[in-house]
């Protein structure tokens, strides 16, 4: 989990460098947002974090840049892929019933 803490901290630092106000409250909200979304879905991670780290539309460009720098552009071996691998190790696995199963 320390990788997650470091990654969220890195994202917050990049946002602050881009002029976005990110403090302790926003950082804690980012962790809660990540706990509420599917960590394998890049889109859910992106929008979950953007919802809690951006206070207005004016922050979106800085968020896009910081997210891309932190998690890469979706290529194998980027920070998000590493985060997803770590999430798979700690998330519970559950079977899904077949369609039409009683």
Backbone as a chain_set.jsonl record, in Angstrom:
{"seq": "XXXXXXXXXXXXXXXXXXXXXXXXXXXXXXXXXXXXXXXXXXXXXXXXXXXXXXXXXXXXXXXXXXXXXXXXXXXXXXXXXXXXXXXXXXXXXXXXXXXXXX", "coords": {"N": [[0.806, -1.209, 0.0], [2.115, 1.158, 0.395], [3.093, 2.045, -2.022], [0.824, 3.064, -3.242], [0.221, 5.225, -1.566], [2.484, 6.805, -2.03], [2.166, 7.283, -4.785], [-0.244, 8.732, -4.917], [0.552, 10.925, -3.421], [2.56, 11.906, -5.103], [1.035, 12.636, -7.347], [-0.509, 14.673, -6.165], [1.539, 16.528, -5.548], [2.396, 17.226, -8.115], [0.078, 18.41, -9.054], [-0.095, 20.625, -7.326], [2.185, 21.97, -8.195], [1.23, 22.718, -10.638], [-0.518, 24.69, -9.976], [-2.876, 23.99, -8.707], [-4.931, 23.786, -5.854], [-4.162, 21.606, -3.482], [-4.494, 19.918, -0.615], [-4.182, 18.319, 2.616], [-6.789, 17.359, 3.11], [-7.833, 16.974, 0.513], [-6.044, 15.072, -0.391], [-6.568, 12.897, 1.311], [-9.213, 12.473, 0.527], [-8.727, 11.624, -2.061], [-7.608, 9.108, -1.629], [-9.84, 7.822, -0.521], [-11.529, 7.955, -2.729], [-10.189, 6.281, -4.536], [-10.547, 3.89, -3.22], [-13.193, 3.481, -3.698], [-13.606, 3.011, -6.383], [-13.192, 0.912, -9.341], [-10.089, -0.361, -9.409], [-8.794, -1.345, -11.616], [-9.807, -0.153, -13.786], [-8.858, 2.351, -15.798], [-10.283, 4.643, -16.537], [-12.171, 4.922, -14.442], [-10.461, 5.369, -12.271], [-9.246, 7.743, -13.124], [-11.495, 9.573, -13.34], [-12.539, 9.378, -10.755], [-10.438, 10.383, -9.165], [-10.177, 12.93, -10.315], [-12.602, 14.065, -9.621], [-12.355, 14.587, -6.889], [-9.999, 16.02, -6.602], [-10.009, 18.282, -8.162], [-11.196, 21.525, -7.978], [-12.68, 23.009, -9.667], [-13.557, 23.666, -13.138], [-11.387, 24.964, -14.191], [-9.196, 23.659, -13.188], [-8.892, 21.344, -14.616], [-7.128, 21.053, -16.866], [-4.578, 21.146, -15.69], [-4.862, 18.916, -14.068], [-5.129, 16.866, -16.001], [-2.557, 16.932, -17.152], [-0.935, 16.348, -14.894], [-1.954, 13.836, -14.152], [-1.313, 12.312, -16.416], [1.508, 12.489, -16.31], [1.989, 11.209, -13.897], [0.714, 8.667, -14.04], [1.253, 7.839, -16.577], [0.558, 7.349, -20.083], [-1.126, 5.222, -20.39], [0.383, 3.135, -21.287], [2.042, -0.047, -21.231], [3.805, -0.894, -18.288], [3.711, 1.577, -17.109], [3.04, 3.896, -14.374], [0.33, 3.548, -13.583], [-0.256, 0.952, -14.433], [1.442, -0.494, -12.764], [0.288, 0.151, -10.307], [-2.204, -1.06, -10.647], [-1.448, -3.748, -10.772], [-0.561, -4.104, -8.153], [-2.989, -3.67, -6.847], [-4.487, -5.872, -7.709], [-3.242, -7.849, -6.275], [-4.107, -7.449, -3.671], [-6.875, -7.196, -3.651], [-10.001, -8.86, -3.018], [-10.92, -11.962, -4.537], [-13.663, -13.009, -6.419], [-16.086, -15.294, -7.584], [-18.132, -15.095, -10.51], [-21.484, -15.613, -11.17], [-22.818, -17.591, -13.855], [-24.639, -16.335, -16.707], [-28.12, -16.44, -16.394], [-28.078, -18.309, -14.391], [-29.484, -20.04, -11.602]], "CA": [[0.0, 0.0, 0.0], [2.938, 2.363, 0.412], [3.179, 2.54, -3.399], [-0.375, 3.863, -3.47], [0.402, 6.482, -0.838], [3.478, 7.579, -2.766], [1.622, 7.693, -6.079], [-1.208, 9.814, -4.678], [1.353, 12.082, -3.017], [3.223, 12.424, -6.307], [-0.001, 13.321, -8.126], [-0.808, 15.918, -5.458], [2.662, 17.46, -5.72], [2.356, 17.73, -9.495], [-1.06, 19.329, -9.153], [0.301, 21.875, -6.66], [3.117, 22.648, -9.114], [0.421, 23.267, -11.722], [-1.378, 25.749, -9.469], [-4.111, 23.472, -8.111], [-4.854, 23.731, -4.395], [-4.318, 20.239, -2.985], [-4.001, 19.808, 0.746], [-4.372, 17.037, 3.286], [-8.167, 16.914, 2.899], [-7.971, 16.47, -0.857], [-5.247, 13.843, -0.493], [-7.352, 11.837, 1.957], [-10.357, 12.213, -0.351], [-8.222, 10.852, -3.202], [-7.502, 7.714, -1.182], [-11.21, 7.297, -0.41], [-12.043, 7.795, -4.096], [-9.581, 5.083, -5.105], [-11.162, 2.726, -2.58], [-14.578, 3.36, -4.165], [-13.678, 2.72, -7.819], [-12.507, -0.292, -9.808], [-8.722, 0.086, -9.653], [-8.312, -1.849, -12.899], [-10.359, 0.73, -14.812], [-8.152, 3.632, -15.878], [-11.282, 5.716, -16.578], [-12.728, 5.123, -13.102], [-9.412, 5.99, -11.457], [-9.111, 9.122, -13.613], [-12.631, 10.416, -12.961], [-12.639, 9.396, -9.3], [-9.449, 11.333, -8.648], [-10.482, 14.282, -10.797], [-13.755, 14.571, -8.873], [-11.991, 15.067, -5.553], [-8.798, 16.858, -6.608], [-10.246, 19.517, -8.925], [-12.279, 22.306, -7.38], [-13.433, 23.645, -10.747], [-13.117, 23.327, -14.497], [-10.081, 25.566, -14.427], [-8.154, 22.736, -12.734], [-8.885, 20.13, -15.438], [-5.923, 20.956, -17.704], [-3.467, 20.784, -14.807], [-5.082, 17.531, -13.652], [-4.795, 15.995, -17.133], [-1.099, 16.878, -17.267], [-0.386, 15.654, -13.726], [-2.36, 12.428, -14.225], [-0.488, 11.702, -17.455], [2.885, 12.38, -15.823], [2.037, 10.271, -12.783], [0.267, 7.327, -14.414], [1.584, 7.541, -17.963], [-0.529, 7.479, -21.062], [-1.785, 3.929, -20.558], [1.314, 2.154, -21.843], [2.492, -1.084, -20.304], [4.956, -0.501, -17.502], [3.578, 2.899, -16.517], [2.668, 3.893, -12.966], [-1.005, 3.006, -13.364], [-0.177, -0.501, -14.585], [2.042, -0.996, -11.537], [-0.722, 0.3, -9.268], [-3.218, -2.08, -10.884], [-0.866, -5.026, -10.366], [-0.602, -4.128, -6.691], [-4.391, -3.792, -6.445], [-4.903, -7.256, -7.945], [-2.676, -8.675, -5.214], [-4.783, -7.253, -2.388], [-8.33, -7.225, -3.76], [-10.564, -10.215, -2.95], [-11.376, -12.535, -5.797], [-14.987, -13.615, -6.264], [-16.629, -15.863, -8.808], [-19.321, -14.447, -11.05], [-22.372, -16.659, -11.687], [-23.108, -17.549, -15.288], [-25.926, -15.725, -17.057], [-29.263, -17.345, -16.3], [-27.912, -19.264, -13.294], [-30.519, -19.843, -10.562]], "C": [[0.847, 1.27, 0.0], [3.132, 2.923, -0.99], [1.997, 3.442, -3.709], [-0.243, 5.222, -2.796], [1.383, 7.382, -1.583], [2.954, 8.105, -4.086], [0.629, 8.835, -5.918], [-0.474, 11.078, -4.239], [2.057, 12.737, -4.196], [2.231, 13.189, -7.179], [-0.342, 14.662, -7.482], [0.287, 16.958, -5.624], [2.669, 18.049, -7.127], [1.195, 18.701, -9.686], [-0.722, 20.664, -8.501], [1.261, 22.667, -7.538], [2.383, 23.297, -10.273], [-0.571, 24.32, -11.265], [-2.687, 25.298, -8.857], [-3.915, 23.384, -6.603], [-5.177, 22.313, -3.939], [-3.671, 20.179, -1.614], [-4.255, 18.423, 1.306], [-5.778, 16.496, 3.038], [-8.38, 16.323, 1.523], [-7.198, 15.163, -1.04], [-5.978, 12.673, 0.149], [-8.576, 11.473, 1.119], [-9.932, 11.399, -1.568], [-8.085, 9.381, -2.831], [-8.882, 7.081, -1.051], [-11.805, 7.063, -1.791], [-11.473, 6.537, -4.731], [-10.15, 3.812, -4.488], [-12.562, 2.463, -3.119], [-14.698, 2.982, -5.634], [-12.976, 1.405, -8.127], [-11.076, 0.101, -10.167], [-8.131, -0.414, -10.97], [-8.783, -0.954, -14.041], [-9.652, 2.084, -14.774], [-9.144, 4.791, -15.845], [-11.863, 5.98, -15.194], [-11.712, 5.781, -12.175], [-9.284, 7.465, -11.827], [-10.248, 10.0, -13.097], [-12.84, 10.458, -11.453], [-11.677, 10.394, -8.681], [-9.758, 12.758, -9.079], [-11.631, 14.901, -9.998], [-13.358, 15.157, -7.522], [-10.791, 16.01, -5.542], [-8.96, 18.166, -7.37], [-11.416, 20.267, -8.304], [-13.108, 23.029, -8.427], [-12.858, 23.261, -12.094], [-11.743, 23.887, -14.827], [-8.916, 24.669, -14.014], [-7.982, 21.537, -13.662], [-7.612, 19.98, -16.268], [-4.715, 20.546, -16.866], [-3.613, 19.342, -14.339], [-4.701, 16.567, -14.769], [-3.284, 15.828, -17.263], [-0.487, 16.077, -16.115], [-0.728, 14.169, -13.749], [-1.502, 11.695, -15.257], [0.953, 11.505, -17.016], [3.008, 11.313, -14.737], [1.749, 8.844, -13.22], [0.623, 6.943, -15.842], [0.361, 7.677, -18.852], [-1.189, 6.138, -21.341], [-0.895, 2.865, -21.167], [1.682, 1.136, -20.769], [3.729, -0.582, -19.568], [4.837, 0.88, -16.889], [3.122, 2.779, -15.063], [1.3, 3.306, -12.701], [-0.99, 1.491, -13.484], [0.42, -1.129, -13.325], [1.054, -0.925, -10.38], [-1.796, -0.771, -9.412], [-2.709, -3.466, -10.497], [-0.9, -5.163, -8.851], [-2.029, -4.309, -6.199], [-4.878, -5.223, -6.625], [-4.394, -8.176, -6.839], [-3.462, -8.571, -3.914], [-6.301, -7.315, -2.459], [-8.844, -8.654, -3.677], [-11.018, -10.675, -4.326], [-12.707, -13.226, -5.534], [-15.445, -14.141, -7.609], [-17.885, -15.118, -9.225], [-20.215, -15.537, -11.613], [-22.626, -16.477, -13.177], [-24.474, -16.922, -15.523], [-27.017, -16.783, -16.998], [-29.136, -18.378, -15.197], [-28.956, -18.984, -12.22], [-29.992, -19.183, -9.317]], "O": [[0.355, 2.341, -0.355], [3.314, 4.129, -1.154], [2.153, 4.471, -4.367], [-0.562, 6.25, -3.393], [1.138, 8.577, -1.746], [3.255, 9.234, -4.474], [0.652, 9.795, -6.688], [-0.842, 12.181, -4.643], [2.142, 13.962, -4.282], [2.548, 14.263, -7.691], [-0.452, 15.674, -8.175], [-0.001, 18.139, -5.818], [2.921, 19.242, -7.302], [1.321, 19.696, -10.399], [-1.027, 21.72, -9.056], [1.166, 23.892, -7.619], [2.84, 24.296, -10.829], [-1.38, 24.798, -12.06], [-3.53, 26.13, -8.52], [-2.86, 22.959, -6.131], [-6.326, 21.876, -4.004], [-2.462, 20.362, -1.469], [-4.51, 17.474, 0.564], [-5.944, 15.304, 2.783], [-9.032, 15.289, 1.379], [-7.642, 14.264, -1.753], [-6.005, 11.576, -0.408], [-8.933, 10.3, 1.015], [-10.7, 10.569, -2.055], [-8.41, 8.505, -3.632], [-9.072, 5.926, -1.432], [-12.512, 6.077, -2.002], [-12.199, 5.8, -5.397], [-10.227, 2.776, -5.149], [-13.066, 1.345, -3.012], [-15.795, 2.661, -6.092], [-12.26, 0.854, -7.291], [-10.869, 0.828, -11.139], [-7.073, 0.055, -11.389], [-8.223, -0.993, -15.136], [-9.827, 2.862, -13.836], [-8.885, 5.809, -15.203], [-12.033, 7.136, -14.807], [-12.066, 6.653, -11.382], [-9.22, 8.329, -10.952], [-10.006, 11.044, -12.491], [-13.277, 11.48, -10.924], [-12.046, 11.157, -7.788], [-9.614, 13.692, -8.289], [-11.637, 16.103, -9.731], [-13.968, 16.124, -7.063], [-10.588, 16.73, -4.565], [-8.13, 19.065, -7.237], [-12.498, 19.707, -8.125], [-14.144, 23.607, -8.098], [-11.813, 22.616, -12.182], [-11.023, 23.332, -15.657], [-7.781, 24.888, -14.437], [-7.019, 20.783, -13.514], [-7.072, 18.878, -16.363], [-3.923, 19.699, -17.28], [-2.622, 18.621, -14.221], [-4.028, 15.566, -14.523], [-2.79, 14.718, -17.461], [0.377, 15.229, -16.336], [0.108, 13.334, -13.405], [-1.023, 10.591, -15.002], [1.558, 10.475, -17.313], [4.01, 10.601, -14.668], [2.452, 7.915, -12.822], [0.323, 5.829, -16.272], [-0.719, 8.071, -18.41], [-1.753, 5.938, -22.417], [-1.379, 1.793, -21.53], [1.64, 1.419, -19.571], [4.59, 0.073, -20.155], [5.763, 1.329, -16.212], [2.85, 1.679, -14.583], [1.113, 2.628, -11.691], [-1.654, 0.81, -12.702], [-0.043, -2.176, -12.872], [0.99, -1.842, -9.562], [-2.251, -1.331, -8.415], [-3.464, -4.271, -9.951], [-1.232, -6.227, -8.329], [-2.257, -5.031, -5.228], [-5.61, -5.735, -5.778], [-5.042, -9.169, -6.506], [-3.478, -9.52, -3.13], [-6.956, -7.471, -1.429], [-8.208, -9.57, -4.199], [-11.442, -9.876, -5.162], [-12.859, -13.942, -4.544], [-15.221, -13.515, -8.645], [-18.608, -14.578, -8.388], [-19.767, -16.319, -12.452], [-22.645, -15.358, -13.689], [-25.352, -16.967, -14.661], [-26.844, -17.894, -17.5], [-29.999, -19.247, -15.071], [-29.28, -17.826, -11.954], [-30.747, -18.959, -8.371]]}, "num_chains": 1, "name": "protein.A"}
